[in-house]
Tab-separated table of C-alpha atoms and ligand atoms in Angstrom:
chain	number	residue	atom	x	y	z
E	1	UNK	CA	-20.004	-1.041	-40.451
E	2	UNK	CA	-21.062	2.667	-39.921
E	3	UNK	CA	-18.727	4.464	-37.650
E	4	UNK	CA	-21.308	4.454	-34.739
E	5	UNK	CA	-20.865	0.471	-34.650
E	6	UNK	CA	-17.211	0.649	-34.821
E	7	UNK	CA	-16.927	2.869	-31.866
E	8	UNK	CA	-18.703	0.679	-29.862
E	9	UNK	CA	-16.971	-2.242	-30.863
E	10	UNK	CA	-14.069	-0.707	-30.246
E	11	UNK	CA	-14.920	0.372	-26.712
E	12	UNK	CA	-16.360	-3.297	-26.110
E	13	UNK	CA	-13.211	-4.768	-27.371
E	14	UNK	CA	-11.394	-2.463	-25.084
E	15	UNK	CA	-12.282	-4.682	-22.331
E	16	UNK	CA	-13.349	-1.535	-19.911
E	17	UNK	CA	-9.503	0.159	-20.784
E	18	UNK	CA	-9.382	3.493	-21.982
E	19	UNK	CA	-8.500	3.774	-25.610
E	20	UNK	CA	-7.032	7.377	-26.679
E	21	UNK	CA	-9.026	10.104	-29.116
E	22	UNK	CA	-5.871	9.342	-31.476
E	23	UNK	CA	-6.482	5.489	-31.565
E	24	UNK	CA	-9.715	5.905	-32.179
E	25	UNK	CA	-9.798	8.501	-34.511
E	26	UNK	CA	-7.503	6.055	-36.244
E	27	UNK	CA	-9.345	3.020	-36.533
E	28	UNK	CA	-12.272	4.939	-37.540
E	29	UNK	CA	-10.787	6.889	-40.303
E	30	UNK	CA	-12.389	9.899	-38.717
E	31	UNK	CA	-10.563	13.264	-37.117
E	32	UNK	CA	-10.193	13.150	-32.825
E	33	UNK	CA	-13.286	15.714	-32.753
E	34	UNK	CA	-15.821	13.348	-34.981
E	35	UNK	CA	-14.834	11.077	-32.256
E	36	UNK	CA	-15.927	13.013	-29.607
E	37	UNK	CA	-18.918	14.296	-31.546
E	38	UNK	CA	-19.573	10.604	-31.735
E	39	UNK	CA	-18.872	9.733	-28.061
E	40	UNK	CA	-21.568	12.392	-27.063
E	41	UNK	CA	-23.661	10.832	-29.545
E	42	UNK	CA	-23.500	7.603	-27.948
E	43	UNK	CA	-24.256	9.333	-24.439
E	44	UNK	CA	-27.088	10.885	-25.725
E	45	UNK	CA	-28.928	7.016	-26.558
E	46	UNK	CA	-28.129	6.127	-23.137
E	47	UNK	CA	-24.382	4.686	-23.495
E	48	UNK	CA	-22.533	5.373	-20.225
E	49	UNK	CA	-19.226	6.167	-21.638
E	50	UNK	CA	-16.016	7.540	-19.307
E	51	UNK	CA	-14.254	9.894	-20.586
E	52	UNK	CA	-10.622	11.189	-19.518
E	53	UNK	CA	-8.332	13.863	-21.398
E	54	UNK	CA	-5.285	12.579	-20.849
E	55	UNK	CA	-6.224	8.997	-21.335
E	56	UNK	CA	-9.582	8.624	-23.856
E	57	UNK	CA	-12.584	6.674	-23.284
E	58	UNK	CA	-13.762	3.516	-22.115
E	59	UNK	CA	-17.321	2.184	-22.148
E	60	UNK	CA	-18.293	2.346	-18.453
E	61	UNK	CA	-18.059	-0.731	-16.037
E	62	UNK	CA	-21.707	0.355	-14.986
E	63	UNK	CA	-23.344	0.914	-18.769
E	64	UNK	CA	-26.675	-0.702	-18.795
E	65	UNK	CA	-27.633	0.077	-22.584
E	66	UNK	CA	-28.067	-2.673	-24.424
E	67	UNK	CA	-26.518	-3.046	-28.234
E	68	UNK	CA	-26.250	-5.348	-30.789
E	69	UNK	CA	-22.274	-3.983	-31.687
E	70	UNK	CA	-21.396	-4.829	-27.800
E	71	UNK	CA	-23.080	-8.220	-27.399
E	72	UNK	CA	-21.375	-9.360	-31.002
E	73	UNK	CA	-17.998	-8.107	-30.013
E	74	UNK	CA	-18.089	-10.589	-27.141
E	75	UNK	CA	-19.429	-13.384	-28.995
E	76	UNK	CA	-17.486	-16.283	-30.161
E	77	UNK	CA	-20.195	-18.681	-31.489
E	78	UNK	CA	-20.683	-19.399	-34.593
E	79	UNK	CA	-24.422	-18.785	-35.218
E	80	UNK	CA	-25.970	-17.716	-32.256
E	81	UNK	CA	-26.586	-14.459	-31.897
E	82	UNK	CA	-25.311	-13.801	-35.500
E	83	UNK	CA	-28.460	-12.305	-36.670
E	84	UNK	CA	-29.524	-10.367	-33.649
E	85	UNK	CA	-32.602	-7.686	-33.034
E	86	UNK	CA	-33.062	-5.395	-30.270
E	87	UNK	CA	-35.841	-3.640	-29.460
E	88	UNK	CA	-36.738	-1.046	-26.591
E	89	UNK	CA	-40.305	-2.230	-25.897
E	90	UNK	CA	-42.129	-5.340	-26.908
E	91	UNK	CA	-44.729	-7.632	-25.529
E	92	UNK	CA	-42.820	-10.452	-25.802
E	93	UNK	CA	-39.581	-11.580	-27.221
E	94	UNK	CA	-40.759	-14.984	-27.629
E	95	UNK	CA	-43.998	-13.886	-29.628
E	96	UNK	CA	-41.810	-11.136	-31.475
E	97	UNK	CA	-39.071	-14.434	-32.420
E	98	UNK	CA	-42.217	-16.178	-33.766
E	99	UNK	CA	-42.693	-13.608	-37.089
E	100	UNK	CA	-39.352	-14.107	-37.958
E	101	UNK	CA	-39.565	-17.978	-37.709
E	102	UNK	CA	-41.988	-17.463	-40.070
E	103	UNK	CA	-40.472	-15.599	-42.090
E	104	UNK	CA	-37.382	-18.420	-42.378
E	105	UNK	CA	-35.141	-16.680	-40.229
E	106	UNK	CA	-31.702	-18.299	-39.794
E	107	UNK	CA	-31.113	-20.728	-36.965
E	108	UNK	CA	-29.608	-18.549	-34.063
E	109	UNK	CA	-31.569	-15.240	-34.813
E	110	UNK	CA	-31.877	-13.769	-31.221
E	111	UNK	CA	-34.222	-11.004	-30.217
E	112	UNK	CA	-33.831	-9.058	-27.101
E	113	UNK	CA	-35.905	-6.321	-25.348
E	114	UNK	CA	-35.243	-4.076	-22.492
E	115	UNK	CA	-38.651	-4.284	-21.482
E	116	UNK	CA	-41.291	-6.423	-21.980
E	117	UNK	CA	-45.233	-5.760	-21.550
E	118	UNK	CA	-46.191	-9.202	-21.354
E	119	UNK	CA	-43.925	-10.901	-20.721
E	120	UNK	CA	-44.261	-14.849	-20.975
E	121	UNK	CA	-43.515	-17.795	-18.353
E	122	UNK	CA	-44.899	-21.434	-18.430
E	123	UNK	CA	-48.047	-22.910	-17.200
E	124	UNK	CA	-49.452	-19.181	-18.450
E	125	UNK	CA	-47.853	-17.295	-15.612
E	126	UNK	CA	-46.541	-13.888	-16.416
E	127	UNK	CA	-42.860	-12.595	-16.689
E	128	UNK	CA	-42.316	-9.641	-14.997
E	129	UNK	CA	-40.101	-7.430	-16.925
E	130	UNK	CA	-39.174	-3.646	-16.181
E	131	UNK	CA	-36.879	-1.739	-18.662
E	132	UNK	CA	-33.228	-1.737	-17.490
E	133	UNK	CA	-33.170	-4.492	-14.991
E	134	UNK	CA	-33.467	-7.669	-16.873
E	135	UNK	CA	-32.415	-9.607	-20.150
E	136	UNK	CA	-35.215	-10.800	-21.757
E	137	UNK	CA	-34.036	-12.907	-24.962
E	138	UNK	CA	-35.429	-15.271	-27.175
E	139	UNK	CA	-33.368	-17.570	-29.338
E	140	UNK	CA	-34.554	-19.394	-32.765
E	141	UNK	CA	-33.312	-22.886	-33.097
E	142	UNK	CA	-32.994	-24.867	-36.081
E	143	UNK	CA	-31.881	-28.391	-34.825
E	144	UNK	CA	-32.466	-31.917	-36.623
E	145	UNK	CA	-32.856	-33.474	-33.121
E	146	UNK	CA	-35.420	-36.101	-33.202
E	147	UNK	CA	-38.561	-35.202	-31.219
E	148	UNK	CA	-37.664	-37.083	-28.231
E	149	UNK	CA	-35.166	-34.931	-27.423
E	150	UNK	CA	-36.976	-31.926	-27.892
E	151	UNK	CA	-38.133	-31.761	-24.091
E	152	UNK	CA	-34.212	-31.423	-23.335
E	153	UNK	CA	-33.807	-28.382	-24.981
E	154	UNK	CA	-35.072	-26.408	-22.111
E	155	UNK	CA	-32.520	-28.322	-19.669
E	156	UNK	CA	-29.534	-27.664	-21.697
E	157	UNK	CA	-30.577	-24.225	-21.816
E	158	UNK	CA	-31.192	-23.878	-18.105
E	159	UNK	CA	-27.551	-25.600	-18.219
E	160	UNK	CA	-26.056	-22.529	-20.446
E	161	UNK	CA	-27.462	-19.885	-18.684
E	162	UNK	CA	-26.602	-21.148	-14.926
E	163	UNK	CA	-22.756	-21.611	-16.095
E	164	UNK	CA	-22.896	-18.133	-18.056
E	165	UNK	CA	-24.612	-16.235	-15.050
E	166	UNK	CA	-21.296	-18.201	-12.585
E	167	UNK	CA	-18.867	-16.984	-14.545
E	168	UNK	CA	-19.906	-13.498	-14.636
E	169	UNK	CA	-20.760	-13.439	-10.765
E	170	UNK	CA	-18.430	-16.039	-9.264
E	171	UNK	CA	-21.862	-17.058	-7.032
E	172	UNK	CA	-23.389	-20.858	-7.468
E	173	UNK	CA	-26.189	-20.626	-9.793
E	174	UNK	CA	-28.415	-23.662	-8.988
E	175	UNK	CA	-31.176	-24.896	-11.474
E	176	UNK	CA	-34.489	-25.817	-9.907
E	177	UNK	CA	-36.143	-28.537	-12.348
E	178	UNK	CA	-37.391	-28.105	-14.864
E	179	UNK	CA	-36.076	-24.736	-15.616
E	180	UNK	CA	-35.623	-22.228	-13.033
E	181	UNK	CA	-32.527	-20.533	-11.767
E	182	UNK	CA	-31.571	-19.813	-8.219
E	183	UNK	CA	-29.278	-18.369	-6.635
E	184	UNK	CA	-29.507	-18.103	-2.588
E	185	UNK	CA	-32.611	-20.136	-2.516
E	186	UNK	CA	-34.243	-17.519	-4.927
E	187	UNK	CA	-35.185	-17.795	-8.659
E	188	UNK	CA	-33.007	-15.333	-10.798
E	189	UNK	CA	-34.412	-16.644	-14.022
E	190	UNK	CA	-36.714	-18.766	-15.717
E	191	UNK	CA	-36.751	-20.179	-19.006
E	192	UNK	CA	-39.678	-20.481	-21.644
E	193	UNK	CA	-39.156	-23.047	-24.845
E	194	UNK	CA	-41.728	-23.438	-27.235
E	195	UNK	CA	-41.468	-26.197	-29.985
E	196	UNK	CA	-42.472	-26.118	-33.479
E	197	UNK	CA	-42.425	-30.065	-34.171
E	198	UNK	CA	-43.022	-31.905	-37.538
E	199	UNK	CA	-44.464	-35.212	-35.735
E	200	UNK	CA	-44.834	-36.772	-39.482
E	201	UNK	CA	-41.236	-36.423	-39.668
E	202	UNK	CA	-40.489	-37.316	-36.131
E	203	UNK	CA	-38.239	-34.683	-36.129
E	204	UNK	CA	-38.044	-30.959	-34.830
E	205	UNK	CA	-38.232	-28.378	-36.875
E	206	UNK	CA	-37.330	-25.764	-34.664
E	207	UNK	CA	-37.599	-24.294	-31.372
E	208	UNK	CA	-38.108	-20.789	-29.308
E	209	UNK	CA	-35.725	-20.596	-26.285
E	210	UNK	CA	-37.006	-17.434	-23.898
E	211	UNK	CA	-34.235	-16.971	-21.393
E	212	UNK	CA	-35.503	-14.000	-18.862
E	213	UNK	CA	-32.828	-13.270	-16.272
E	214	UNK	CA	-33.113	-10.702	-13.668
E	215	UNK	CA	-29.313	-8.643	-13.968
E	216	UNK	CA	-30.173	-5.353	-12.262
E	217	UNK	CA	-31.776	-4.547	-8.391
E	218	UNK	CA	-35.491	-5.207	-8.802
E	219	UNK	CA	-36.533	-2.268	-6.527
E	220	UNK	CA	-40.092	-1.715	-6.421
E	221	UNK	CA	-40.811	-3.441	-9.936
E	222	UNK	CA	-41.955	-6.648	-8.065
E	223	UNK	CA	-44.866	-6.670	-5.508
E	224	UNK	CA	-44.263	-8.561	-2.164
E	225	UNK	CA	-45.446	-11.999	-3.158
E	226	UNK	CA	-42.889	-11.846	-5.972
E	227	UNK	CA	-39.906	-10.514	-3.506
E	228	UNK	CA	-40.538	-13.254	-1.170
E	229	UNK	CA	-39.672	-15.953	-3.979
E	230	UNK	CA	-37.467	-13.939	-7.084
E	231	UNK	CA	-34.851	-11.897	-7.278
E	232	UNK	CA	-31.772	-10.370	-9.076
E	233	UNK	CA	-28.617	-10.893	-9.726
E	234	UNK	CA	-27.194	-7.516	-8.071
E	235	UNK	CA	-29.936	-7.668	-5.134
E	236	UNK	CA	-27.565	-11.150	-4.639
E	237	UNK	CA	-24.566	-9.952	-5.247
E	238	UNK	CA	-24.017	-6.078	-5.533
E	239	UNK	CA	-22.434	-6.616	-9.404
E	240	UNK	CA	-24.071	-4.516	-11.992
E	241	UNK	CA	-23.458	-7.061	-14.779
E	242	UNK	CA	-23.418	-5.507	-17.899
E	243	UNK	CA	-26.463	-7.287	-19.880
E	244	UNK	CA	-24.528	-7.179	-23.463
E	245	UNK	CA	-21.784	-9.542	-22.097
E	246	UNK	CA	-24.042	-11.429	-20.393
E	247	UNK	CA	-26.339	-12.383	-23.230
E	248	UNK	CA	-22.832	-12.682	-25.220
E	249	UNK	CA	-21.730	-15.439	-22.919
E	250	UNK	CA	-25.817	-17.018	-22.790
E	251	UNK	CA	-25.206	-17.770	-26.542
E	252	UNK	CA	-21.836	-19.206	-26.274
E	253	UNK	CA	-22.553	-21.351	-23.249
E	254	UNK	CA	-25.938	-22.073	-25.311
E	255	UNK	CA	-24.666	-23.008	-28.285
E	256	UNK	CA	-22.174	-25.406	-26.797
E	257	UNK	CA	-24.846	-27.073	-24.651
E	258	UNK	CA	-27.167	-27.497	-27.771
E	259	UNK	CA	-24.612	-29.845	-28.881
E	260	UNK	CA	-24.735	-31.916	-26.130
E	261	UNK	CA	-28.845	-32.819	-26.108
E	262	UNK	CA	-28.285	-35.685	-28.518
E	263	UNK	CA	-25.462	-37.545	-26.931
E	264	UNK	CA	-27.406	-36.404	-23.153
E	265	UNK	CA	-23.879	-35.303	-22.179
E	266	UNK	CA	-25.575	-32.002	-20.754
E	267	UNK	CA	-27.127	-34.290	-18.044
E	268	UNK	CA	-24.222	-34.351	-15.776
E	269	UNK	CA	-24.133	-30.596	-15.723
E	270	UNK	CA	-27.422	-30.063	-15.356
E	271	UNK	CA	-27.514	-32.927	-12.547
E	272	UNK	CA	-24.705	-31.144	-11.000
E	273	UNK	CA	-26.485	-27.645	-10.194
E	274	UNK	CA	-30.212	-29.657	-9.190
E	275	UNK	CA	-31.896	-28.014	-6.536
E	276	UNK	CA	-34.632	-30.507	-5.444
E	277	UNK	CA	-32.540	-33.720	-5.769
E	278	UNK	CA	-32.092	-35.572	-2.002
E	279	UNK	CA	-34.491	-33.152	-0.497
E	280	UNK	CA	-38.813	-33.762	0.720
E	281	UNK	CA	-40.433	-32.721	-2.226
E	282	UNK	CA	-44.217	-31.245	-3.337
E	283	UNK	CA	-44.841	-31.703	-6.959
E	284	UNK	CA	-48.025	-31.222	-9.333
E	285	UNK	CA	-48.222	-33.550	-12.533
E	286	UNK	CA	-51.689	-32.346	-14.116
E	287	UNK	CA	-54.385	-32.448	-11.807
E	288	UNK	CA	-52.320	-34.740	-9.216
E	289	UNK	CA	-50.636	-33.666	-6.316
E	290	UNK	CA	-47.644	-36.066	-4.918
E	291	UNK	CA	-44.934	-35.674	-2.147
E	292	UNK	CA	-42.151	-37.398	-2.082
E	293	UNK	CA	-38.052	-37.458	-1.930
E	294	UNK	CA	-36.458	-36.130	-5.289
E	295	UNK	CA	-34.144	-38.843	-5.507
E	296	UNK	CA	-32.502	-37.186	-9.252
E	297	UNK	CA	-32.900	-36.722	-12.872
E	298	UNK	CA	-32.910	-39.482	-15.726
E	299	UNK	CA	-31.755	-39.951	-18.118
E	300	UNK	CA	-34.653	-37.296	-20.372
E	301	UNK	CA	-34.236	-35.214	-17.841
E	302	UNK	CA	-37.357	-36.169	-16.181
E	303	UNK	CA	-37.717	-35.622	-11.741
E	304	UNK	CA	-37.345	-38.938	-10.198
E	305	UNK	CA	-39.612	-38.763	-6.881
E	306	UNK	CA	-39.664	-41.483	-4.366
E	307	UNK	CA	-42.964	-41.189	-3.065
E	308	UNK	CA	-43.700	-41.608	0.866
E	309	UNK	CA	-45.250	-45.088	-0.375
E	310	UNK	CA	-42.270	-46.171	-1.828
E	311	UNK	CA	-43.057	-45.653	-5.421
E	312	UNK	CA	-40.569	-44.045	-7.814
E	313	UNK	CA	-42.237	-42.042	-10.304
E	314	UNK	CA	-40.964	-40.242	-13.404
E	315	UNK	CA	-41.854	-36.572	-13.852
E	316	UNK	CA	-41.620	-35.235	-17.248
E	317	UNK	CA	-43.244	-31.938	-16.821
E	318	UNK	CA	-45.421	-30.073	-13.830
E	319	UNK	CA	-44.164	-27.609	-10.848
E	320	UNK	CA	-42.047	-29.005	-8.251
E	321	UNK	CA	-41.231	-27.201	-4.595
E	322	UNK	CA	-38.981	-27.639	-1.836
E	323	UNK	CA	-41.181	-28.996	1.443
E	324	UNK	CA	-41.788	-26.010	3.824
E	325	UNK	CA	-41.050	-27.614	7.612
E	326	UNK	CA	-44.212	-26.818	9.703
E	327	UNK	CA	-42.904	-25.987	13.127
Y	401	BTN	C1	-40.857	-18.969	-16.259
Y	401	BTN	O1	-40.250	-18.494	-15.307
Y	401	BTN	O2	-41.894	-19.624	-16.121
Y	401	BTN	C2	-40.306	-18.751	-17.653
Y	401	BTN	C3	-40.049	-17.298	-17.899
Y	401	BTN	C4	-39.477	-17.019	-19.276
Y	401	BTN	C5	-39.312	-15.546	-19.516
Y	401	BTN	C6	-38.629	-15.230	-20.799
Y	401	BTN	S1	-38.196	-13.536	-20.947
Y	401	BTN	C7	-37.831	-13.729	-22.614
Y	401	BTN	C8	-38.884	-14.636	-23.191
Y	401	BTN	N1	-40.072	-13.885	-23.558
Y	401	BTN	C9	-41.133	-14.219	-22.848
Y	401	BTN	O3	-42.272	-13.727	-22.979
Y	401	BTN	N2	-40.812	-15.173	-21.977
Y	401	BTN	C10	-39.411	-15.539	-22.073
């Protein structure tokens, strides 16, 4: 580790308490002036970084910067997030991911942008995504789950991210199947999985897990049509969550829910936060349009829909919509 990544370890591991020039200088094996050399250093990338003479420096409750040395002092899984990237500008994480699948990356590798110019969502809708406001990751998966499964992976996912988003922000986080979060009645983040499978084998071979979440106030970034439907996690709350230990606790709460696809134990979770389920329901499958009452979520995840003809039908995939009442 250069000295650069042990400062801001340190300051991450500080938990937002000041730690003194001495201490520092200390741990670093560098005099109290290459630490504030360093410190300024920091500033200068963009770290917001308090500083205090009598007391040292802390790594601001408000720092928006994002860093590879912050995010893996928080982390506590094993292999998520071990191998992480992080770039300023990309067009996607989830096509970025895709060269180092390729390349045999490890399973976990995780690559994060603060902004992204194309930004990916399903059914070939775009992902807004303006530098400094959101976290825009993408996770490679290596999992021996048979192929069934593989559909899941997105559920467990929208599972990980819902309970790491609640802890952070003490505010319900509901998930709108198949893969959207809400909180107040508005999505906050959507999810994007994309599947490499070996059908011969009947297994997967690995998957892409794009996890967009929208942390900081939106402002004029989104145009009205997106306003009325999306929005962030401090428009909701007023809490400038710090994206490093946010993404930090994604990949923990991910990498526990991964573990719980084959055994469907994420179900009751994932159950637990649905949006739709006991409410008049619009839903597209294909090319068909149905209404019904969402009446839960099986056992694969799928939307069970009690049509107004009294026919329970299993969704799998499609777009799915609270009814609007028509005064
Ligand atoms: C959706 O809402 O339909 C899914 C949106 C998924 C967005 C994330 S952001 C990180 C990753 N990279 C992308 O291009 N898309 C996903």
């Amino acid at each position: 580790m250069n000295a650069r990544s042990e400062l801001l370890s340190a300051l991450a591991c500080a938990d937002e308490k000041y730690i003194s020039a001495a201490t520092l200088a200390e741990k670093l094996g560098i005099s109290s002036e290459a630490v504030s050399e360093a410190v300024k250093a920091l500033e200068a990338e963009g770290f917001s970084i308090n500083s205090e003479t009598s007391k040292g420096y802390k790594l601001s409750k408000e720092n928006n910067k994002l860093s590879a040395d912050i995010i893996l002092s928080h982390l506590t899984s094993k292999e998520l997030g071990r191998n992480i990237k992080i770039l300023d500008t990309l067009d996607s994480t989830n096509n970025e991911i895709k060269k180092f699948e390729i390349e045999n990356a490890p399973h976990g590798t995780t690559v994060i942008a603060d902004r992204q110019t194309a930004g990916r969502g399903r059914i070939g809708r775009s992902f807004v995504s303006p530098s400094g406001s959101g976290l825009y990751m993408s996770v490679l998966v290596r999992l021996k789950l048979d192929i069934r499964f593989a559909p899941m992976i997105t559920s467990a996912a929208a599972c990980a991210a819902a309970e790491a988003v609640e802890e952070l922000c003490e505010s319900k986080v509901m998930i709108k199947w198949v893969n959207d979060l809400y909180m107040n009645g508005k999505k906050i983040c959507g999810i994007l999985t994309e599947a490499s499978l070996k059908p011969e084998m009947r297994k997967l071979d690995s998957a892409i897990i794009g996890i967009g979440i929208n942390v900081r106030c939106i402002g004029d970034s989104f145009d009205n049509e997106l306003k009325k439907i999306a929005t962030s996690i401090e428009d909701e709350t007023g809490l400038k969550l710090d994206r490093n230990t946010l993404c930090a606790k994604v990949l923990d709460r991910l990498d526990t829910y991964l573990c719980k696809i084959s055994d469907r134990s994420f179900l009751e979770a994932y159950r637990s936060r649905e949006l739709l389920t006991g409410n008049m329901i619009t839903a597209t499958a294909g090319s068909e349009k149905l209404m019904g009452e969402a009446i839960g979520i099986d056992d694969n995840a799928n939307l069970i829909i009690k049509l107004q003809n009294g026919e329970i039908r299993h969704l799998g995939s499609g777009e799915a919509s609270l009814c609007r009442l028509v005064k």
